[in-house]
Amino acid sequence: MNVSLYQEAPRLKPLALAVMLAMSQVTMEVAQAETVVQVKESLDDCSTSDTAEVNGGKECTDKDVTDKDVTSNEVLPVIGSETTVIQGRDLSTEDVYLRDISNVHATRENIENYKGTSVGDLFKGLNGVYTGEARNSGALDPNIRGIQGTGRVPVLVDGTEQSTTIWLGPGGISNRSYVDPNLVGGITAEKGPSFEGPSGIGGAVRIRTLEPGDIIQPGKTWGIELKTETATNTVAERDGANGWYGQDYRDVKANGVPIIGTGGDYGGIVAPLGGGVTLVPESGSDHQGFNGEDYAWRLAVAAEQEHFDLIGVHSYRRSGNYFAGENGADAYRTEDWIEAMQKAKSQGAGNSSEYNDYLANLFRPGQEVLNTHSEMTSTLLKGRLELPHNQELSLSWMNTEQIYGESNVSIRMIAHDPKNMIDMDGTGDMAYQYNNPPSEVDQDTWNLGYSWNPDNPLIDLKVGAWATQSFSVRHQNGGFQYQPMETDRNYNNYLWCSVYQSAWPEQAAMYENHCRILHNPDTNPYEHDPDYRDESIDGTLVDASRQEWNHDRYGLNVRNRFQLSPDFALTLSADAQHEELDGWDASEAHLSKNPFVWGNSHMGPRAGTRREYNAAMQMEWFPTDTVMITGGLKWSRYWSFDDGLDEHRRNQHRGWAKEYEVAYAQIPYGLYLSEEQTAQLNAYLARAREISGARASGTLTDEQRAFAAESNAWLAELTGGNFAVTKELQAANEDLVFYGASSYGKVPTVEIGGATYLGGGLIGGHNASSRGLTAAIVDYADGDFRGMRDRNPFYNGTLDINETVTTADGKELPKYLAGFNAYNAETGERLGTTSFVGNDRVENPEKYKDIDIVYGPATISHVTRVLDDSEQWSRPQKRRNEAWAPMLGITWFMTPHNRVYARYSEYVRFPSLWEDTQSAVGYGSYTTGTDVSGYSIEPERTRNIELGYVQDLTPWLSNVRMADVRLNYYRNRIENYIDRNVDYQVLQFDEKRTEGIELQARVDTGRYFAGLGATYRLNNDLCDADYAATLDPYNQGQYAACVDGGFPLTFTRTSTQPELSINLDGGMRLMGDRLELGGRVTYHSSAENEDEQQWIDEHYLYTGYLNEAYNLESVLVYDAYATYEINNVFKLNAGVNNITDEYYLDPLTRTLLPAPGRTFKLGLTARF
């Protein structure tokens, strides 16, 4: 800005004053051809976005102040503002260039001009800020610089934290913050931790709701605003099968055909395709134009009086299922997609983009995308009261009720069955889509604030109390959404044999068995009944997938700023948060016992209590005119308790005992034996049964004991101590040959190149699945994989998987065989993993026609020990921890128009309530009841470095209101990163690493304006050498210690942002600023995980599972808007999103739902 700021009797040095005023977000109006500054006064009644959380969320708008013209050398008061106005333009984004922390801002006007179809569209245009599951959650799940998850990037609405974690079954978890876009007055996203208010290790998203100043016209003390809008590209959702609940399934028909209730652990229903559970998607060409299926309205009433202001807002929005775009879909479909998907399903692994490759066949371009509808009703009440002596009291309440469609993360699986295909008017195969019951959310938010700011440099006090209470219902626990309480077997057989056999004669053969059972009098006592119906059976349809969650948060905070000297200020703050979580799942009613639901009942419906306390100090010091130093120190403490597990253990509920705990890992391997060693092995085995029988009969001789001891010593020398007998079993069976591992005189062996290899397996351990002599036994530490690399003989130098031996006839063969690998039986060449070779033989039979294949032993497994009775019902303990975190920054103001800064900050995140209430088992151990509840989780600690350069370009550009450039480099290291392993167990990884470069720029000439944002990702790795050694136990170079994105099945592998993201916006103001035209271009580069692609290509362990990190194509989307002020009352808004009607996927997509196609919007606002 072409403005100089001075002070007559400086409390701060002249340049320091300018800096402090800038960092306080000076609000001014600059006339186009004048150097007059209009300063907004009377700002004691409001606060900046950084401090709003401690005074009830009251933030400054242009109505909070009165205008006063002053010349450039007048004394300027210390002021602050959230919303800045220059010639009618909202300049809240000033904060982006004034603060020494990278941040982006979206104003109310920007949000409403580019309002999208989904809640996740709120982040479009905020460069470097993304949301997970943008089209499938009805909520925000912020991702900043590749950091995502509960507590890592909190969403703060008027200072209250809005966040809950939901369970997606085998697909994992998702963090969700429910926000109504119609109530948003501004969004600021901080890219990194901050001590200036509640924050996270990845930053924070601060959302301001509407204020009276957003509604009341200038010069008035009250106002009413009615805002209406509608959009195209939607169609009304259909109820489908949702009306079947409560009915007996034998009374329900779909498309005129009776449905069948299936039995067993996987019991659901069988219904004709397109009959309700699945539906035929509508075509966008049949629903063009404004059809009234997407509309919204908002009524706001506000008043501003001398000592108080009030606002009340009621908002409603309804949007049907949207239609996908039509252009650019070729990258998401293939001609042989059905065969490819069936093949991928049978093999369990394949190309990481395989599901993308058929997306446009499942969700065809221009067709309806089911389960994308939403309906939202919100009410907001806010009030502020001025008290004597510069005190203020504020209070707000907000309620949001939301009903939204939601698809399962495994929705792609419908494409595996060719019977799900239909012909759409001769246009080719298309899949039916599942029509799921809608999810629901009911959320209340309360906020109470108090502030006191007398004429005293030592008092600037703000105190706040808040609460959020959230109740939600979802239908994704892995169980069936439509399930009978009981099934009538003979009635079902009757339908299979008659109705269904007649309806689908091409499948008659598969129904023959039902007919045989039906007509067998020994198995069907109801043959005389024409309907074969047993009325004693309860066939009521229930929702076995239902989840209910109550998640409440309560918070207190206090902050005071002390201006101790002209050059030094100190801020002290403290806050506390109490959190309660209580989940219920249909599996608790024993509606189903399939493993997916069993896992959810033990891992999904968490119940617990958590409390966290924080205290911080932050200082600002100007040692010279051009240098500012900031520093701070934060202390944090927390505790949590698993109320759900405690209740189960206290009442000794079935299935909740601590039956086992992980004791060690076994790593079977094959070992080359020379002819002499083979002969010696056989000599020992020849007497194994004899000695075992003698001990059993009590007739064991000293000679036999000596022979057994000799065999055991020989085995230890042969294997270097890495043999497959636990220490416990060695002590118990030292008088048996090979410690009893060969009681019957046999052990597994294979032959390669004429040589004998001793096979591997485990002896000892309740879940041992194989028997052999060669396996490394690695003890566990603390129930996780820490120390695996040091204790694994294939990593610590004891054994070398690449070592070879030369046989007597000159052949070079491997000395060791790795588990889960296949070998050439003649040459000993390793051909690949067992899975890879098995699939490759089917695809390329000629390649293997002259090769005999030998398979190595099984791979690594985790062995447990049985707990005694005294341990099985042990109650969980309260978890506690505390930590300190520092922050230090330095800024050099090179001139009044540019500066550089460096910032180092640490931040600590304690485990979330979800992570600390891990319940009783890891998912992969559901058959064993393995206990992991005692696993200790340490706090995550981030060490963040940010370097920045900011330049004001106005001195070199004439007739420009503003022109700024900001360049940032960031480097983030997060120790003890919390995620999950391949057994779906929450544990910690050594380090998460992110690194990148960010660019932001803007220019505004008054008539024309433009902005540019770019983010380039240099690095996003997850590192853990021990975990890599667990996935690759034979040190074959499969998994590096640091991998791109994350290891298999971790959540972080699906939270990697695109390598390059660019946002470009611009526009012009015409007709005396009454008409504004604008447009935006959003680009995301393709997202491909090369590390994961190699894992999948080679069929490494644990690839090809749910929660894949999909390869996403690049995205280029254009949006535009126009606003026209008809008069002082009416304003017309129009816009179009996705102008080119692109078919694309949003970044960080986990559920493969294409984004909306071209959508026209039209709105009318009336302000009185």
PDB file of N, CA and C in Angstrom, residues 859-932:
ATOM      1  N   THR A 859       5.425 -66.937   5.532  1.00  0.00           N
ATOM      2  CA  THR A 859       6.135 -65.710   5.888  1.00  0.00           C
ATOM      3  C   THR A 859       5.961 -65.383   7.362  1.00  0.00           C
ATOM      4  N   ILE A 860       6.356 -64.205   7.747  1.00  0.00           N
ATOM      5  CA  ILE A 860       6.330 -63.780   9.141  1.00  0.00           C
ATOM      6  C   ILE A 860       4.914 -63.871   9.721  1.00  0.00           C
ATOM      7  N   SER A 861       4.843 -64.275  10.957  1.00  0.00           N
ATOM      8  CA  SER A 861       3.573 -64.265  11.674  1.00  0.00           C
ATOM      9  C   SER A 861       3.844 -63.856  13.111  1.00  0.00           C
ATOM     10  N   HIS A 862       2.800 -63.406  13.762  1.00  0.00           N
ATOM     11  CA  HIS A 862       2.949 -62.862  15.110  1.00  0.00           C
ATOM     12  C   HIS A 862       2.301 -63.826  16.092  1.00  0.00           C
ATOM     13  N   VAL A 863       3.094 -64.287  17.015  1.00  0.00           N
ATOM     14  CA  VAL A 863       2.695 -65.367  17.907  1.00  0.00           C
ATOM     15  C   VAL A 863       2.319 -64.783  19.257  1.00  0.00           C
ATOM     16  N   THR A 864       1.296 -65.342  19.839  1.00  0.00           N
ATOM     17  CA  THR A 864       0.775 -64.827  21.104  1.00  0.00           C
ATOM     18  C   THR A 864       0.965 -65.843  22.220  1.00  0.00           C
ATOM     19  N   ARG A 865       0.868 -65.351  23.421  1.00  0.00           N
ATOM     20  CA  ARG A 865       0.872 -66.236  24.576  1.00  0.00           C
ATOM     21  C   ARG A 865      -0.471 -66.141  25.269  1.00  0.00           C
ATOM     22  N   VAL A 866      -0.879 -67.239  25.884  1.00  0.00           N
ATOM     23  CA  VAL A 866      -2.157 -67.296  26.585  1.00  0.00           C
ATOM     24  C   VAL A 866      -2.009 -66.635  27.947  1.00  0.00           C
ATOM     25  N   LEU A 867      -2.950 -65.761  28.265  1.00  0.00           N
ATOM     26  CA  LEU A 867      -2.938 -65.084  29.558  1.00  0.00           C
ATOM     27  C   LEU A 867      -3.678 -65.934  30.579  1.00  0.00           C
ATOM     28  N   ASP A 868      -3.238 -65.857  31.814  1.00  0.00           N
ATOM     29  CA  ASP A 868      -3.912 -66.639  32.843  1.00  0.00           C
ATOM     30  C   ASP A 868      -5.190 -65.928  33.288  1.00  0.00           C
ATOM     31  N   ASP A 869      -5.964 -66.603  34.104  1.00  0.00           N
ATOM     32  CA  ASP A 869      -7.274 -66.099  34.513  1.00  0.00           C
ATOM     33  C   ASP A 869      -7.185 -64.751  35.223  1.00  0.00           C
ATOM     34  N   SER A 870      -6.118 -64.551  35.968  1.00  0.00           N
ATOM     35  CA  SER A 870      -5.988 -63.309  36.733  1.00  0.00           C
ATOM     36  C   SER A 870      -5.775 -62.101  35.831  1.00  0.00           C
ATOM     37  N   GLU A 871      -5.323 -62.348  34.599  1.00  0.00           N
ATOM     38  CA  GLU A 871      -5.057 -61.246  33.681  1.00  0.00           C
ATOM     39  C   GLU A 871      -6.207 -60.982  32.717  1.00  0.00           C
ATOM     40  N   GLN A 872      -7.079 -61.958  32.529  1.00  0.00           N
ATOM     41  CA  GLN A 872      -8.034 -61.873  31.435  1.00  0.00           C
ATOM     42  C   GLN A 872      -9.050 -60.747  31.591  1.00  0.00           C
ATOM     43  N   TRP A 873      -9.403 -60.391  32.821  1.00  0.00           N
ATOM     44  CA  TRP A 873     -10.422 -59.358  33.015  1.00  0.00           C
ATOM     45  C   TRP A 873      -9.823 -58.107  33.662  1.00  0.00           C
ATOM     46  N   SER A 874      -8.539 -57.881  33.435  1.00  0.00           N
ATOM     47  CA  SER A 874      -7.910 -56.690  33.997  1.00  0.00           C
ATOM     48  C   SER A 874      -8.532 -55.438  33.384  1.00  0.00           C
ATOM     49  N   ARG A 875      -8.760 -54.457  34.222  1.00  0.00           N
ATOM     50  CA  ARG A 875      -9.441 -53.237  33.794  1.00  0.00           C
ATOM     51  C   ARG A 875      -8.433 -52.268  33.162  1.00  0.00           C
ATOM     52  N   PRO A 876      -8.872 -51.450  32.221  1.00  0.00           N
ATOM     53  CA  PRO A 876      -7.956 -50.464  31.623  1.00  0.00           C
ATOM     54  C   PRO A 876      -7.573 -49.388  32.634  1.00  0.00           C
ATOM     55  N   GLN A 877      -6.413 -48.797  32.407  1.00  0.00           N
ATOM     56  CA  GLN A 877      -5.929 -47.737  33.282  1.00  0.00           C
ATOM     57  C   GLN A 877      -6.074 -46.380  32.572  1.00  0.00           C
ATOM     58  N   LYS A 878      -6.180 -45.333  33.375  1.00  0.00           N
ATOM     59  CA  LYS A 878      -6.226 -43.986  32.819  1.00  0.00           C
ATOM     60  C   LYS A 878      -4.868 -43.676  32.190  1.00  0.00           C
ATOM     61  N   ARG A 879      -4.909 -43.151  30.975  1.00  0.00           N
ATOM     62  CA  ARG A 879      -3.666 -42.804  30.279  1.00  0.00           C
ATOM     63  C   ARG A 879      -3.373 -41.319  30.482  1.00  0.00           C
ATOM     64  N   ARG A 880      -2.120 -41.012  30.767  1.00  0.00           N
ATOM     65  CA  ARG A 880      -1.722 -39.640  31.065  1.00  0.00           C
ATOM     66  C   ARG A 880      -0.407 -39.325  30.356  1.00  0.00           C
ATOM     67  N   ASN A 881      -0.217 -38.040  30.107  1.00  0.00           N
ATOM     68  CA  ASN A 881       1.073 -37.583  29.599  1.00  0.00           C
ATOM     69  C   ASN A 881       1.110 -36.062  29.646  1.00  0.00           C
ATOM     70  N   GLU A 882       2.297 -35.520  29.556  1.00  0.00           N
ATOM     71  CA  GLU A 882       2.463 -34.079  29.485  1.00  0.00           C
ATOM     72  C   GLU A 882       3.715 -33.768  28.692  1.00  0.00           C
ATOM     73  N   ALA A 883       3.793 -32.529  28.188  1.00  0.00           N
ATOM     74  CA  ALA A 883       4.928 -32.179  27.338  1.00  0.00           C
ATOM     75  C   ALA A 883       5.051 -30.667  27.254  1.00  0.00           C
ATOM     76  N   TRP A 884       6.266 -30.227  26.890  1.00  0.00           N
ATOM     77  CA  TRP A 884       6.568 -28.821  26.638  1.00  0.00           C
ATOM     78  C   TRP A 884       6.888 -28.661  25.157  1.00  0.00           C
ATOM     79  N   ALA A 885       6.568 -27.483  24.601  1.00  0.00           N
ATOM     80  CA  ALA A 885       6.878 -27.202  23.205  1.00  0.00           C
ATOM     81  C   ALA A 885       7.281 -25.743  23.060  1.00  0.00           C
ATOM     82  N   PRO A 886       8.425 -25.469  22.424  1.00  0.00           N
ATOM     83  CA  PRO A 886       8.878 -24.080  22.234  1.00  0.00           C
ATOM     84  C   PRO A 886       8.538 -23.561  20.830  1.00  0.00           C
ATOM     85  N   MET A 887       8.627 -22.260  20.688  1.00  0.00           N
ATOM     86  CA  MET A 887       8.487 -21.601  19.395  1.00  0.00           C
ATOM     87  C   MET A 887       9.415 -20.408  19.362  1.00  0.00           C
ATOM     88  N   LEU A 888      10.080 -20.148  18.222  1.00  0.00           N
ATOM     89  CA  LEU A 888      10.989 -19.021  18.089  1.00  0.00           C
ATOM     90  C   LEU A 888      10.956 -18.535  16.643  1.00  0.00           C
ATOM     91  N   GLY A 889      10.846 -17.222  16.490  1.00  0.00           N
ATOM     92  CA  GLY A 889      10.833 -16.650  15.154  1.00  0.00           C
ATOM     93  C   GLY A 889      11.586 -15.330  15.113  1.00  0.00           C
ATOM     94  N   ILE A 890      12.102 -15.000  13.946  1.00  0.00           N
ATOM     95  CA  ILE A 890      12.788 -13.730  13.756  1.00  0.00           C
ATOM     96  C   ILE A 890      12.382 -13.158  12.403  1.00  0.00           C
ATOM     97  N   THR A 891      12.101 -11.861  12.400  1.00  0.00           N
ATOM     98  CA  THR A 891      11.680 -11.167  11.191  1.00  0.00           C
ATOM     99  C   THR A 891      12.583  -9.963  10.955  1.00  0.00           C
ATOM    100  N   TRP A 892      13.047  -9.814   9.724  1.00  0.00           N
ATOM    101  CA  TRP A 892      13.867  -8.668   9.343  1.00  0.00           C
ATOM    102  C   TRP A 892      13.104  -7.857   8.308  1.00  0.00           C
ATOM    103  N   PHE A 893      12.789  -6.622   8.701  1.00  0.00           N
ATOM    104  CA  PHE A 893      12.096  -5.709   7.806  1.00  0.00           C
ATOM    105  C   PHE A 893      13.158  -4.945   7.013  1.00  0.00           C
ATOM    106  N   MET A 894      13.453  -5.439   5.822  1.00  0.00           N
ATOM    107  CA  MET A 894      14.528  -4.865   5.020  1.00  0.00           C
ATOM    108  C   MET A 894      14.184  -3.436   4.604  1.00  0.00           C
ATOM    109  N   THR A 895      12.924  -3.225   4.234  1.00  0.00           N
ATOM    110  CA  THR A 895      12.393  -1.899   3.927  1.00  0.00           C
ATOM    111  C   THR A 895      10.950  -1.892   4.400  1.00  0.00           C
ATOM    112  N   PRO A 896      10.279  -0.735   4.332  1.00  0.00           N
ATOM    113  CA  PRO A 896       8.856  -0.739   4.691  1.00  0.00           C
ATOM    114  C   PRO A 896       7.999  -1.580   3.751  1.00  0.00           C
ATOM    115  N   HIS A 897       8.604  -2.111   2.664  1.00  0.00           N
ATOM    116  CA  HIS A 897       7.810  -2.830   1.672  1.00  0.00           C
ATOM    117  C   HIS A 897       8.195  -4.298   1.519  1.00  0.00           C
ATOM    118  N   ASN A 898       9.157  -4.773   2.249  1.00  0.00           N
ATOM    119  CA  ASN A 898       9.471  -6.193   2.157  1.00  0.00           C
ATOM    120  C   ASN A 898      10.116  -6.664   3.450  1.00  0.00           C
ATOM    121  N   ARG A 899      10.033  -7.954   3.649  1.00  0.00           N
ATOM    122  CA  ARG A 899      10.604  -8.554   4.858  1.00  0.00           C
ATOM    123  C   ARG A 899      10.903 -10.025   4.591  1.00  0.00           C
ATOM    124  N   VAL A 900      11.780 -10.565   5.392  1.00  0.00           N
ATOM    125  CA  VAL A 900      12.041 -11.998   5.393  1.00  0.00           C
ATOM    126  C   VAL A 900      11.891 -12.473   6.829  1.00  0.00           C
ATOM    127  N   TYR A 901      11.538 -13.722   6.975  1.00  0.00           N
ATOM    128  CA  TYR A 901      11.394 -14.244   8.327  1.00  0.00           C
ATOM    129  C   TYR A 901      11.748 -15.726   8.355  1.00  0.00           C
ATOM    130  N   ALA A 902      12.102 -16.176   9.525  1.00  0.00           N
ATOM    131  CA  ALA A 902      12.354 -17.596   9.787  1.00  0.00           C
ATOM    132  C   ALA A 902      11.608 -17.958  11.062  1.00  0.00           C
ATOM    133  N   ARG A 903      11.010 -19.111  11.052  1.00  0.00           N
ATOM    134  CA  ARG A 903      10.152 -19.506  12.173  1.00  0.00           C
ATOM    135  C   ARG A 903      10.373 -20.986  12.480  1.00  0.00           C
ATOM    136  N   TYR A 904      10.698 -21.257  13.738  1.00  0.00           N
ATOM    137  CA  TYR A 904      10.803 -22.643  14.205  1.00  0.00           C
ATOM    138  C   TYR A 904       9.750 -22.853  15.295  1.00  0.00           C
ATOM    139  N   SER A 905       8.975 -23.909  15.135  1.00  0.00           N
ATOM    140  CA  SER A 905       7.933 -24.167  16.136  1.00  0.00           C
ATOM    141  C   SER A 905       7.807 -25.662  16.368  1.00  0.00           C
ATOM    142  N   GLU A 906       7.588 -25.995  17.614  1.00  0.00           N
ATOM    143  CA  GLU A 906       7.245 -27.362  17.984  1.00  0.00           C
ATOM    144  C   GLU A 906       5.810 -27.365  18.496  1.00  0.00           C
ATOM    145  N   TYR A 907       5.170 -28.472  18.318  1.00  0.00           N
ATOM    146  CA  TYR A 907       3.801 -28.603  18.802  1.00  0.00           C
ATOM    147  C   TYR A 907       3.568 -30.067  19.151  1.00  0.00           C
ATOM    148  N   VAL A 908       2.761 -30.294  20.157  1.00  0.00           N
ATOM    149  CA  VAL A 908       2.521 -31.644  20.650  1.00  0.00           C
ATOM    150  C   VAL A 908       1.052 -31.986  20.477  1.00  0.00           C
ATOM    151  N   ARG A 909       0.794 -33.152  19.936  1.00  0.00           N
ATOM    152  CA  ARG A 909      -0.573 -33.665  19.872  1.00  0.00           C
ATOM    153  C   ARG A 909      -0.644 -34.966  20.650  1.00  0.00           C
ATOM    154  N   PHE A 910      -1.475 -34.974  21.691  1.00  0.00           N
ATOM    155  CA  PHE A 910      -1.714 -36.204  22.423  1.00  0.00           C
ATOM    156  C   PHE A 910      -2.686 -37.080  21.643  1.00  0.00           C
ATOM    157  N   PRO A 911      -2.700 -38.385  21.913  1.00  0.00           N
ATOM    158  CA  PRO A 911      -3.632 -39.266  21.201  1.00  0.00           C
ATOM    159  C   PRO A 911      -5.074 -38.790  21.349  1.00  0.00           C
ATOM    160  N   SER A 912      -5.822 -38.913  20.275  1.00  0.00           N
ATOM    161  CA  SER A 912      -7.233 -38.554  20.321  1.00  0.00           C
ATOM    162  C   SER A 912      -7.994 -39.589  21.136  1.00  0.00           C
ATOM    163  N   LEU A 913      -9.220 -39.257  21.455  1.00  0.00           N
ATOM    164  CA  LEU A 913     -10.040 -40.197  22.215  1.00  0.00           C
ATOM    165  C   LEU A 913     -10.236 -41.483  21.433  1.00  0.00           C
ATOM    166  N   TRP A 914     -10.364 -41.372  20.144  1.00  0.00           N
ATOM    167  CA  TRP A 914     -10.505 -42.570  19.310  1.00  0.00           C
ATOM    168  C   TRP A 914      -9.248 -43.425  19.388  1.00  0.00           C
ATOM    169  N   GLU A 915      -8.089 -42.811  19.293  1.00  0.00           N
ATOM    170  CA  GLU A 915      -6.840 -43.562  19.291  1.00  0.00           C
ATOM    171  C   GLU A 915      -6.538 -44.173  20.648  1.00  0.00           C
ATOM    172  N   ASP A 916      -6.965 -43.525  21.718  1.00  0.00           N
ATOM    173  CA  ASP A 916      -6.686 -44.033  23.059  1.00  0.00           C
ATOM    174  C   ASP A 916      -7.688 -45.094  23.504  1.00  0.00           C
ATOM    175  N   THR A 917      -8.839 -45.169  22.874  1.00  0.00           N
ATOM    176  CA  THR A 917      -9.813 -46.209  23.221  1.00  0.00           C
ATOM    177  C   THR A 917      -9.777 -47.262  22.130  1.00  0.00           C
ATOM    178  N   GLN A 918      -8.637 -47.911  22.027  1.00  0.00           N
ATOM    179  CA  GLN A 918      -8.419 -48.901  20.967  1.00  0.00           C
ATOM    180  C   GLN A 918      -9.237 -50.165  21.215  1.00  0.00           C
ATOM    181  N   SER A 919      -9.873 -50.261  22.355  1.00  0.00           N
ATOM    182  CA  SER A 919     -10.669 -51.430  22.717  1.00  0.00           C
ATOM    183  C   SER A 919      -9.773 -52.645  22.898  1.00  0.00           C
ATOM    184  N   ALA A 920     -10.317 -53.835  22.643  1.00  0.00           N
ATOM    185  CA  ALA A 920      -9.618 -55.027  23.122  1.00  0.00           C
ATOM    186  C   ALA A 920      -8.706 -55.679  22.110  1.00  0.00           C
ATOM    187  N   VAL A 921      -8.916 -55.487  20.819  1.00  0.00           N
ATOM    188  CA  VAL A 921      -8.191 -56.309  19.852  1.00  0.00           C
ATOM    189  C   VAL A 921      -7.751 -55.499  18.664  1.00  0.00           C
ATOM    190  N   GLY A 922      -6.745 -56.029  17.965  1.00  0.00           N
ATOM    191  CA  GLY A 922      -6.451 -55.574  16.627  1.00  0.00           C
ATOM    192  C   GLY A 922      -7.363 -56.332  15.677  1.00  0.00           C
ATOM    193  N   TYR A 923      -7.817 -55.669  14.614  1.00  0.00           N
ATOM    194  CA  TYR A 923      -8.844 -56.266  13.761  1.00  0.00           C
ATOM    195  C   TYR A 923      -8.404 -57.594  13.173  1.00  0.00           C
ATOM    196  N   GLY A 924      -7.163 -57.672  12.738  1.00  0.00           N
ATOM    197  CA  GLY A 924      -6.690 -58.892  12.108  1.00  0.00           C
ATOM    198  C   GLY A 924      -6.612 -60.070  13.052  1.00  0.00           C
ATOM    199  N   SER A 925      -6.765 -59.843  14.335  1.00  0.00           N
ATOM    200  CA  SER A 925      -6.659 -60.916  15.326  1.00  0.00           C
ATOM    201  C   SER A 925      -8.010 -61.287  15.910  1.00  0.00           C
ATOM    202  N   TYR A 926      -9.084 -61.071  15.158  1.00  0.00           N
ATOM    203  CA  TYR A 926     -10.403 -61.263  15.756  1.00  0.00           C
ATOM    204  C   TYR A 926     -10.674 -62.710  16.137  1.00  0.00           C
ATOM    205  N   THR A 927      -9.979 -63.646  15.522  1.00  0.00           N
ATOM    206  CA  THR A 927     -10.213 -65.041  15.870  1.00  0.00           C
ATOM    207  C   THR A 927      -9.464 -65.446  17.130  1.00  0.00           C
ATOM    208  N   THR A 928      -8.532 -64.633  17.557  1.00  0.00           N
ATOM    209  CA  THR A 928      -7.719 -65.010  18.707  1.00  0.00           C
ATOM    210  C   THR A 928      -7.980 -64.158  19.937  1.00  0.00           C
ATOM    211  N   GLY A 929      -8.667 -63.043  19.776  1.00  0.00           N
ATOM    212  CA  GLY A 929      -8.907 -62.171  20.919  1.00  0.00           C
ATOM    213  C   GLY A 929      -7.630 -61.575  21.462  1.00  0.00           C
ATOM    214  N   THR A 930      -6.676 -61.278  20.587  1.00  0.00           N
ATOM    215  CA  THR A 930      -5.399 -60.759  21.044  1.00  0.00           C
ATOM    216  C   THR A 930      -5.567 -59.370  21.638  1.00  0.00           C
ATOM    217  N   ASP A 931      -5.032 -59.166  22.815  1.00  0.00           N
ATOM    218  CA  ASP A 931      -5.207 -57.897  23.510  1.00  0.00           C
ATOM    219  C   ASP A 931      -4.133 -56.904  23.099  1.00  0.00           C
ATOM    220  N   VAL A 932      -4.563 -55.676  22.782  1.00  0.00           N
ATOM    221  CA  VAL A 932      -3.631 -54.595  22.494  1.00  0.00           C
ATOM    222  C   VAL A 932      -3.979 -53.361  23.306  1.00  0.00           C
TER     223      VAL A 932
END
